[in-house]
Tab-separated table of C-alpha atoms in Angstrom:
chain	number	residue	atom	x	y	z
A	1	ILE	CA	-8.870	-7.035	4.818
A	2	LEU	CA	-5.811	-7.429	2.641
A	3	LEU	CA	-4.246	-4.161	3.716
A	4	ASP	CA	-1.373	-4.824	6.091
A	5	GLN	CA	1.841	-2.937	6.840
A	6	ARG	CA	3.719	-4.770	4.084
A	7	MET	CA	1.102	-3.734	1.529
A	8	ILE	CA	1.159	-0.142	2.786
A	9	GLU	CA	4.932	-0.035	2.301
A	10	ARG	CA	4.505	-1.316	-1.260
A	11	MET	CA	1.812	1.283	-1.939
A	12	LYS	CA	4.172	4.078	-0.901
A	13	LEU	CA	6.225	3.165	-3.966
A	14	ARG	CA	3.210	3.110	-6.303
A	15	ARG	CA	1.464	6.442	-5.876
A	16	ASN	CA	-0.753	5.819	-8.913
A	17	ALA	CA	-2.623	3.037	-7.062
A	18	VAL	CA	-5.439	4.244	-4.804
A	19	PRO	CA	-6.891	1.820	-2.252
A	20	VAL	CA	-10.683	1.864	-1.939
A	21	LEU	CA	-12.148	0.708	1.373
A	22	SER	CA	-15.776	-0.441	1.506
A	23	ILE	CA	-17.842	0.539	4.510
A	24	GLU	CA	-21.579	0.611	5.226
A	25	GLY	CA	-21.625	3.407	7.778
A	26	THR	CA	-21.929	2.563	11.459
A	27	PRO	CA	-19.983	-0.260	13.101
A	28	ALA	CA	-23.187	-2.311	13.459
A	29	GLU	CA	-24.155	-1.845	9.798
A	30	THR	CA	-20.675	-2.663	8.503
A	31	ASP	CA	-20.184	-5.691	10.733
A	32	ALA	CA	-23.653	-7.044	9.938
A	33	ARG	CA	-22.835	-7.042	6.231
A	34	ARG	CA	-19.099	-7.803	6.230
A	35	GLY	CA	-18.430	-9.720	9.446
A	36	GLN	CA	-17.756	-9.045	13.100
A	37	GLY	CA	-14.885	-6.636	13.696
A	38	VAL	CA	-14.561	-5.439	10.079
A	39	HIS	CA	-15.501	-1.835	10.913
A	40	GLU	CA	-12.781	-1.682	13.571
A	41	ARG	CA	-10.211	-3.119	11.143
A	42	LEU	CA	-11.263	-0.591	8.496
A	43	ASN	CA	-10.727	2.250	10.964
A	44	ALA	CA	-7.263	0.879	11.763
A	45	SER	CA	-6.486	0.623	8.039
A	46	MET	CA	-7.601	4.212	7.437
A	47	ALA	CA	-5.386	5.417	10.296
A	48	ALA	CA	-2.389	3.481	8.926
A	49	LEU	CA	-2.929	4.895	5.429
A	50	ARG	CA	-3.201	8.440	6.786
A	51	GLU	CA	-0.045	7.970	8.840
A	52	ALA	CA	1.795	6.713	5.741
A	53	GLY	CA	0.542	9.694	3.724
A	54	ILE	CA	-1.321	7.487	1.249
A	55	PHE	CA	-4.424	8.890	-0.418
A	56	PHE	CA	-7.374	6.489	-0.199
A	57	SER	CA	-11.043	6.443	-1.066
A	58	LEU	CA	-14.158	5.040	0.560
A	59	SER	CA	-16.950	3.125	-1.083
A	60	PHE	CA	-20.298	3.194	0.704
A	61	THR	CA	-22.961	0.556	0.183
A	62	VAL	CA	-26.263	2.416	0.048
A	63	THR	CA	-29.334	0.405	1.030
A	64	ARG	CA	-32.637	1.340	2.613
A	65	ALA	CA	-31.080	0.526	5.978
A	66	THR	CA	-27.924	2.644	5.462
A	67	TYR	CA	-29.217	5.533	3.346
A	68	ASP	CA	-29.664	7.967	6.251
A	69	THR	CA	-26.232	7.144	7.674
A	70	VAL	CA	-24.206	7.531	4.470
A	71	THR	CA	-26.034	10.639	3.241
A	72	ASP	CA	-25.891	12.505	6.578
C-alpha cells in the first residue's frame, strides 16, 4: 500500500485527486487475493484518510466467491 502519512499530507494539498482503495470484502477474502495483512492495512489507511478529511473511494473485486459479501 503506497498510502503513508507523507502521501496523505501531499493529498491534502491536491483536493482534485481521489484515492481509490481496492478491497474484496472480508479480511479473509482480501488477504487471500492481495496478501496477508492487506485488509488490516486498508482499514488503517481508510481511518487515516477520514482523520485527514480526505474523500476516498473503494473499489470492490466482484467474483463468485465475493458477490454475496460486496452486494450485502
